[in-house]
Short mmCIF file of C-alpha atoms in Angstrom, two decimals:
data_model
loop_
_atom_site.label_atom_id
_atom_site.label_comp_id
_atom_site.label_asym_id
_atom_site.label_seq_id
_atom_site.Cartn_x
_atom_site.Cartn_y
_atom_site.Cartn_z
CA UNK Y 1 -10.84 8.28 -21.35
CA UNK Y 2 -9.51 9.32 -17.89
CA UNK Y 3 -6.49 11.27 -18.32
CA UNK Y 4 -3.50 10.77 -15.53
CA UNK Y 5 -0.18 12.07 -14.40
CA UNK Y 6 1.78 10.68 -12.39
CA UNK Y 7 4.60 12.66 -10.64
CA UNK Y 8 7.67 10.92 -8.97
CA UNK Y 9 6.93 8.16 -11.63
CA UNK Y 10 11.25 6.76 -11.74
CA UNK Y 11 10.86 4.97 -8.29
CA UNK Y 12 9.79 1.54 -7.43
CA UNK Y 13 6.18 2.50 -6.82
CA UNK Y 14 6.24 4.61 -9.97
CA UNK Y 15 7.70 1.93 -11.61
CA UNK Y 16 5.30 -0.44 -10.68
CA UNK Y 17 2.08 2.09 -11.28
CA UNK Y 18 2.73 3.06 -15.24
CA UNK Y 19 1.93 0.08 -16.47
CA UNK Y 20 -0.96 -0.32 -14.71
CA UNK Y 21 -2.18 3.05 -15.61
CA UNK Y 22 -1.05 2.27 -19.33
CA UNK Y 23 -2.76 -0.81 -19.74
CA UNK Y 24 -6.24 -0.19 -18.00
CA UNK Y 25 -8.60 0.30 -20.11
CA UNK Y 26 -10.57 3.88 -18.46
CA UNK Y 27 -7.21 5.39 -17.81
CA UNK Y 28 -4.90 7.46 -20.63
CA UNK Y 29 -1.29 8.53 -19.41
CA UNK Y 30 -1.06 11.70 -20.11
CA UNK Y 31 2.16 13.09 -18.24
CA UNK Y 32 5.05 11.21 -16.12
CA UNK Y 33 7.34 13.42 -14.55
CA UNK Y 34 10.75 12.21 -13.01
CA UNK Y 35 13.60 14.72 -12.69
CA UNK Y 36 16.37 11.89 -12.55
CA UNK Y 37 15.38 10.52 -15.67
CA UNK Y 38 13.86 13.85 -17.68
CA UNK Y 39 14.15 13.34 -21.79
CA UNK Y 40 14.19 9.69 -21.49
CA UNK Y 41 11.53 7.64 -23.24
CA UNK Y 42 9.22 5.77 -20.90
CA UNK Y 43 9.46 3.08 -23.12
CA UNK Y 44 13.35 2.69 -22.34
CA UNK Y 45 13.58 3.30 -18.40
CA UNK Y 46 10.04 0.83 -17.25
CA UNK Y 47 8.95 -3.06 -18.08
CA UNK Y 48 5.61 -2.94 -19.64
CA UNK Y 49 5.40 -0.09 -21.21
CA UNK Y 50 5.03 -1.02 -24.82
CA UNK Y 51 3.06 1.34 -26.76
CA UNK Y 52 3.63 4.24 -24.64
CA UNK Y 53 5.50 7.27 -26.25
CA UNK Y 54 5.98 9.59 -23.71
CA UNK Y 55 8.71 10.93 -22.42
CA UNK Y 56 9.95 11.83 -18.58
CA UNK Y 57 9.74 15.29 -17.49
CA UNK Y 58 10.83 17.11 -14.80
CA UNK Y 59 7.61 18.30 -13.52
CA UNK Y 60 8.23 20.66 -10.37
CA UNK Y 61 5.79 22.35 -7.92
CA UNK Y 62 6.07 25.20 -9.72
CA UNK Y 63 5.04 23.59 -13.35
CA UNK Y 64 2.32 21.16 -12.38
CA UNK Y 65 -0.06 24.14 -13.38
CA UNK Y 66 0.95 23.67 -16.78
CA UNK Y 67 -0.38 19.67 -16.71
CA UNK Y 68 -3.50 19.29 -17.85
CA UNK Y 69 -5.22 15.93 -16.49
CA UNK Y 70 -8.16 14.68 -14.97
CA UNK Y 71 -5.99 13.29 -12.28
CA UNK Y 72 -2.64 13.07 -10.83
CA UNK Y 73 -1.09 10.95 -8.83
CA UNK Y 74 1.90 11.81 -6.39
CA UNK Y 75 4.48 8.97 -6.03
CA UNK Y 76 7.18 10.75 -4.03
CA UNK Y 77 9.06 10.48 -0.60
CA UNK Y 78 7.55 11.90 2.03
CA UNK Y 79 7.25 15.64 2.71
CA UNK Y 80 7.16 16.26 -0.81
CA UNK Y 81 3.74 16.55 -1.92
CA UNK Y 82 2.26 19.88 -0.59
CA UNK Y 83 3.62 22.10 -3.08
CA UNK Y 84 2.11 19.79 -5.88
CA UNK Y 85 -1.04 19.83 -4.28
CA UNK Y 86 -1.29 23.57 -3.91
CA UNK Y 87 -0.25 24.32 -7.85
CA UNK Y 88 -2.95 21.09 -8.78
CA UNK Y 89 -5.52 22.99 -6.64
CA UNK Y 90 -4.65 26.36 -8.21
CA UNK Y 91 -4.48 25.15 -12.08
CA UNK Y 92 -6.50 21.82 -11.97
CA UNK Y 93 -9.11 22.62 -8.63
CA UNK Y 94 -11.26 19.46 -10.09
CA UNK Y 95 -8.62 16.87 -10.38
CA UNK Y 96 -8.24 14.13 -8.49
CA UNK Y 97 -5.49 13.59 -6.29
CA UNK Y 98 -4.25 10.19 -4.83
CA UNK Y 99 -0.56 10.54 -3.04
CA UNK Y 100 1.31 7.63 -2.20
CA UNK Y 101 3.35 9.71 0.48
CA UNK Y 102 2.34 9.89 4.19
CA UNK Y 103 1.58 13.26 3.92
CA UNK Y 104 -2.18 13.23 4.10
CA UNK Y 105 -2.53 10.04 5.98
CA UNK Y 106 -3.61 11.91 8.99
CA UNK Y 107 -5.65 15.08 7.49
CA UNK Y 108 -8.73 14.81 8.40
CA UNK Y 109 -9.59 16.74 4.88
CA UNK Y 110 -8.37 13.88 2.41
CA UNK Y 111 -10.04 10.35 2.68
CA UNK Y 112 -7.89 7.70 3.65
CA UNK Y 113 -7.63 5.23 0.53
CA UNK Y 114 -8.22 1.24 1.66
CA UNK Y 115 -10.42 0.13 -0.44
CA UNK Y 116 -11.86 -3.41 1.55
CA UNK Y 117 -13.09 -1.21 4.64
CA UNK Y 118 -13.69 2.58 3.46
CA UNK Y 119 -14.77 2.32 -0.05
CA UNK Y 120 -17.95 4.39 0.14
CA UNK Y 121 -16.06 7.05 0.86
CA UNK Y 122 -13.58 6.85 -1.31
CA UNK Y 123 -16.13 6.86 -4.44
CA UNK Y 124 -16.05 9.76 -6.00
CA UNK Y 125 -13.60 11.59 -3.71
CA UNK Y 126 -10.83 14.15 -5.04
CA UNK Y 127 -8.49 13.59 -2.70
CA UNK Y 128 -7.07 10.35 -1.20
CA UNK Y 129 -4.43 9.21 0.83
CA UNK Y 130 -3.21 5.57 -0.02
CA UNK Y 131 -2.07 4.00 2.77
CA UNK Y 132 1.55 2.26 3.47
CA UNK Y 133 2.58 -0.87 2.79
CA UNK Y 134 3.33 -2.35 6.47
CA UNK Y 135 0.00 -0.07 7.44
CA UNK Y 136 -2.34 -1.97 4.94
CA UNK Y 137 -1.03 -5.28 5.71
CA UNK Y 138 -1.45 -4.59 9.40
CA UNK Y 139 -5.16 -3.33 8.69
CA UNK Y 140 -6.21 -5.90 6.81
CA UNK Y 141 -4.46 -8.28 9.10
CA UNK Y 142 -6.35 -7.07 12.25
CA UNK Y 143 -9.70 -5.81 11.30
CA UNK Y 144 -11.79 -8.83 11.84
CA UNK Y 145 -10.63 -9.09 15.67
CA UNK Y 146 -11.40 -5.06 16.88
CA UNK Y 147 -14.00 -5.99 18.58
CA UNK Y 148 -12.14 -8.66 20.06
CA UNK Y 149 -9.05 -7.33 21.00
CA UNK Y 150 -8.43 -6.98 24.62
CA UNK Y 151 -4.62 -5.48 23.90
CA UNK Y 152 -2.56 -4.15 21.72
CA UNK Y 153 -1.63 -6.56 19.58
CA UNK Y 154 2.16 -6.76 17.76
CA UNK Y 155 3.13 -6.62 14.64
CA UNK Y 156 6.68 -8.53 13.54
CA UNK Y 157 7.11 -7.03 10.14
CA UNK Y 158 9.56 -8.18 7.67
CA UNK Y 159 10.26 -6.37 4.27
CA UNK Y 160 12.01 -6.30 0.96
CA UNK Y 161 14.77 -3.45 0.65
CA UNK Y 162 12.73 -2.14 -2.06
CA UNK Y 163 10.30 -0.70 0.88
CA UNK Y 164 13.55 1.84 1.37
CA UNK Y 165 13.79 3.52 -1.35
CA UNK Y 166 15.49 4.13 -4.31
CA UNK Y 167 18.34 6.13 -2.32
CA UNK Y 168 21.68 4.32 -1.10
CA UNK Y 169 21.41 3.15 1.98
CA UNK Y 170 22.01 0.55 4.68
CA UNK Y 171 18.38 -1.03 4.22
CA UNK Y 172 18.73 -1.12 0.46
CA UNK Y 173 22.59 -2.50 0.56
CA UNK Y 174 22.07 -5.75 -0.97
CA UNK Y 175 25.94 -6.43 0.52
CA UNK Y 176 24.88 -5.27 4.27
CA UNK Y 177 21.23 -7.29 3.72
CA UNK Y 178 23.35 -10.46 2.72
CA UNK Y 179 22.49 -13.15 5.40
CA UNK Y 180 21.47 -10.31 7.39
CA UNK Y 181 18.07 -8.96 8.99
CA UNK Y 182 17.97 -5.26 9.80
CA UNK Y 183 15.41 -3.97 12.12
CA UNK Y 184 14.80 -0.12 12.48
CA UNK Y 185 12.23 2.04 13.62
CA UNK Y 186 10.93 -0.46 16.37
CA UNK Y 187 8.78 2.34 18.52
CA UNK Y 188 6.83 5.00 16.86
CA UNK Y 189 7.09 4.24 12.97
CA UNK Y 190 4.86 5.93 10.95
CA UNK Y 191 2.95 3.10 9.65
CA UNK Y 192 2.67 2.23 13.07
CA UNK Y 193 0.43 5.48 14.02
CA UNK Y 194 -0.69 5.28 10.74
CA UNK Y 195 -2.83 1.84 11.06
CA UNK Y 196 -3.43 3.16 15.16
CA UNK Y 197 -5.42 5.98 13.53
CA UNK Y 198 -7.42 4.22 11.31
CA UNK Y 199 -7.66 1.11 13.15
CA UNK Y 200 -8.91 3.36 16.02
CA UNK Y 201 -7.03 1.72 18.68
CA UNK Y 202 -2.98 1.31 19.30
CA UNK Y 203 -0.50 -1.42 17.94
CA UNK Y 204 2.54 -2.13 18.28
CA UNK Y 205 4.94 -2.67 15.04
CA UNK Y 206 8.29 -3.83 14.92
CA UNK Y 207 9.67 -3.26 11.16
CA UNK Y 208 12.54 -5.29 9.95
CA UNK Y 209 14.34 -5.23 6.07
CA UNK Y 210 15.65 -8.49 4.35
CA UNK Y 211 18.03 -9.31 1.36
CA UNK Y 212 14.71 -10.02 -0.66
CA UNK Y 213 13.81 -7.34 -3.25
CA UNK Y 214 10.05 -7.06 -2.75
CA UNK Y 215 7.49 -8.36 -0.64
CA UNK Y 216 6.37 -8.19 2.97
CA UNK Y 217 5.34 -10.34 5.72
CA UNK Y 218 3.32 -9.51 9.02
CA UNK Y 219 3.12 -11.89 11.89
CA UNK Y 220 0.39 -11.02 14.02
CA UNK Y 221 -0.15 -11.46 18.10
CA UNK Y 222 -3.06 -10.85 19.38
CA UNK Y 223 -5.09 -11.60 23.00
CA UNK Y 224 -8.85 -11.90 22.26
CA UNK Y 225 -11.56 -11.15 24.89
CA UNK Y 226 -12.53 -15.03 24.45
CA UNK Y 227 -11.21 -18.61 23.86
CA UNK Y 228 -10.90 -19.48 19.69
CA UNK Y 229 -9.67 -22.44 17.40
CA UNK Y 230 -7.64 -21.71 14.51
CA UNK Y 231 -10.48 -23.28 12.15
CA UNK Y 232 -12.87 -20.42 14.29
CA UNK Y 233 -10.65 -18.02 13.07
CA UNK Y 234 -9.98 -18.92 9.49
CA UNK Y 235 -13.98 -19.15 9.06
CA UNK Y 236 -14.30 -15.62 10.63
CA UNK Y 237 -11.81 -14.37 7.91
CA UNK Y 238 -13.35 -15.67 5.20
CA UNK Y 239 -16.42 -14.46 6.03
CA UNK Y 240 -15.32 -11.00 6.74
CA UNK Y 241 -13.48 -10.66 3.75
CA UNK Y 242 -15.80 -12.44 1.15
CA UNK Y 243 -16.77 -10.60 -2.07
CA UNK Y 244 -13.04 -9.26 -1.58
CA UNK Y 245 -11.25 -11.03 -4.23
CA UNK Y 246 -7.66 -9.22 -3.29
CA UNK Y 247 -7.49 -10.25 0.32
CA UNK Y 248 -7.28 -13.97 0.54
CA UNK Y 249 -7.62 -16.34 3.64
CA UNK Y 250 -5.93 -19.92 4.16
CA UNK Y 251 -5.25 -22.36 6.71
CA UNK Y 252 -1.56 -22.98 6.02
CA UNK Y 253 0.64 -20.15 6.43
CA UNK Y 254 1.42 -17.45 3.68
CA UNK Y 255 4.48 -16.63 1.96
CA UNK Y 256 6.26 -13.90 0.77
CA UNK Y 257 6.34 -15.91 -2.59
CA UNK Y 258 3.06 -16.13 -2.98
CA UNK Y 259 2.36 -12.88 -3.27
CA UNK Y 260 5.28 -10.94 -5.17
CA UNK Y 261 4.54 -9.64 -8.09
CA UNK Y 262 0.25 -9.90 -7.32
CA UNK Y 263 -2.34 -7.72 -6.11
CA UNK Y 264 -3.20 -9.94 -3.10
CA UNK Y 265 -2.74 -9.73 0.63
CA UNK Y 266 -2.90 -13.08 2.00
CA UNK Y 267 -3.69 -14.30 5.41
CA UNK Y 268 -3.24 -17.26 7.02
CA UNK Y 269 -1.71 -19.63 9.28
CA UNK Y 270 -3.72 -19.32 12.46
CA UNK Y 271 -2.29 -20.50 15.36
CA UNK Y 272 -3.82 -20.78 19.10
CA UNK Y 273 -2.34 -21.32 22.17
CA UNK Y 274 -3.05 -24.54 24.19
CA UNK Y 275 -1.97 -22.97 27.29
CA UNK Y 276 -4.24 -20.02 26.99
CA UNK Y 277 -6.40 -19.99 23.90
CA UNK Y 278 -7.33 -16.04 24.12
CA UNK Y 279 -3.84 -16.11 22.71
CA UNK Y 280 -3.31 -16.07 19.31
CA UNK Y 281 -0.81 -15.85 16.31
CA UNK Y 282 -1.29 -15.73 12.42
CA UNK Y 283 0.60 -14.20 9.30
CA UNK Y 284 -0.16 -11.78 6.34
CA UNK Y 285 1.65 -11.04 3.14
CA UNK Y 286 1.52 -8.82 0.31
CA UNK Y 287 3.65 -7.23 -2.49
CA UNK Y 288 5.08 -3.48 -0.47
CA UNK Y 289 4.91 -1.91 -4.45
CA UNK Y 290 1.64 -3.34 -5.49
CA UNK Y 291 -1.14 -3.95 -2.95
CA UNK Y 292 1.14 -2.05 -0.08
CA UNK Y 293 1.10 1.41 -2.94
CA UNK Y 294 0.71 0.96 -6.77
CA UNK Y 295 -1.95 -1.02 -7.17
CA UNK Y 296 -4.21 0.51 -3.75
CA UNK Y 297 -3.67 3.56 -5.97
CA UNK Y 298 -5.38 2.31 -9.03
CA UNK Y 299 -7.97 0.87 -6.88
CA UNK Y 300 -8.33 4.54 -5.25
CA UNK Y 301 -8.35 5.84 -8.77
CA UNK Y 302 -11.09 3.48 -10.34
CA UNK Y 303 -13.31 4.29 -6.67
CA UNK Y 304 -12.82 7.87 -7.60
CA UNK Y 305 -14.31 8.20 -11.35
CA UNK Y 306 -16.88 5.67 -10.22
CA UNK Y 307 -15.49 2.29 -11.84
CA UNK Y 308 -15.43 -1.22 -10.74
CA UNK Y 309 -12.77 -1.16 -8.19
CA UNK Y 310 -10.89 -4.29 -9.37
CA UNK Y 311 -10.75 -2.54 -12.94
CA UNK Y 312 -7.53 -2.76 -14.76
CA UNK Y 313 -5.83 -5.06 -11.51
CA UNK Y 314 -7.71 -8.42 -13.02
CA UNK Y 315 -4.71 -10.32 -14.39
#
């Protein structure tokens, strides 16, 4: 067995990660380390967990040494990780890494973790980056047309308040969310320069937090360098994307419902304009605390030991 730690594990991402991690079938939890919730059974605090009798501890920067695992994964808010990563590289120097934070996103020394376009890199790597939620929808959403894009094309991005956090805030207030839409961070968000980088061109994102809980959705525009038909562009999908069971393509448009509480991004919806059919418009959704973190991480995980990269995400 694969043994793994997770650090940061009380959050929603955390949350949604240990059970994965408990139930796959190459991976044995070894350490999860929380500092709100330290002494607390596992068992007690996270769904799923059956089985599991661990406990939280508060594992600090200056402790990790003391961990023992194959690998460890790093579920905290950003700016957080480097200290982790220096006492894992001092104590642990073989262990795989995979942090959920931005902090490596754009160091050139750790492989960036999306699985559907970079996984023969990621195989066998010992340190990933796994990407953001509103970046890995956007990716996914736009990397069929690069070589068709003749502009930046804009993202409209809608997510659940669980995308901000576990600490109070406006864009987690289910009272200020009710029959509300708050938009934030419309120039220069992270996950905007985030999917720019690894895109390898610029795009515009324009983030936005609902009353839902979980789930986001990503509507698309995009000029192409020639005319297209929506059933053109629904065929080029699925052929880009086949013998990638996670990323689904439809005609009719995608919902947040479809995909809350799955592993899938869906696409769909394709839209042209009659007036100038360069022009086009489509929508993609996925789960912010599964495909958008937890379960990219696993993914990462099972591409790092050298497993089957669906392993342990098949239900």
């Amino acid at each position: 067995m694969i043994s793994v730690a997770v650090i940061g594990a009380r959050g929603y991402t955390g949350s949604a990660l240990l059970p994965l991690i408990h139930h796959h079938p190459k991976f044995e939890l070894v350490a999860v380390g929380s500092r709100s919730v330290a002494g607390r059974a596992v068992i007690d605090e996270v769904d799923g967990m059956e089985g599991c009798a661990l406990a939280f501890t508060d594992i600090t920067a200056e402790t990790i040494g003391a961990v023992v695992a194959d690998a460890f994964i790093l579920a905290m808010p950003n700016g957080h990780a480097a200290g982790y990563v220096s006492g894992i590289e001092e104590h642990n120097a073989g262990s795989a890494i995979v942090d959920l934070s931005a902090d490596y996103r754009f160091d050139a020394d750790w492989v960036y973790g999306q699985p559907e376009r970079f996984e023969s890199t990621i195989r066998g790597a010992r340190r990933i980056s796994n990407p953001g939620c509103y970046a890995t929808g956007a990716q996914l959403a736009l990397a069929p047309l690069l070589k068709r894009l003749v502009s930046s094309p804009a993202v409209f991005g809608v997510s659940g308040y669980s995308g901000a956090g576990t600490k109070p805030s406006r864009s987690n207030d289910p009272e200020v969310l009710r029959d509300n839409l708050i938009p934030y961070s419309l120039v220069d968000h992270i996950h905007e320069k985030e999917a720019g980088r690894h895109l390898q061109r610029d795009i515009r994102l324009h983030p936005h937090v609902a009353p839902f809980f979980r789930g986001i959705s990503l509507t698309v525009s995009a000029e192409l360098d020639a005319p297209s038909s929506a059933i053109d562009l629904l065929e080029e999908f699925k052929k880009f994307y086949r013998g990638q069971p996670l990323v689904r393509v439809q005609s009719g448009t995608p919902e947040v419902s479809q995909v809350r509480h799955t592993h899938n991004v869906i696409i769909g919806g394709f839209a042209v304009s009659e007036q100038r059919p360069t022009n086009i418009a489509f929508v993609a959704v996925l789960d912010n605390l599964l495909k958008g973190a937890a379960s990219q991480a696993v993914q990462n995980l099972n591409l790092a030991f050298d497993l089957e990269p669906l392993m342990g995400l098949e239900s």
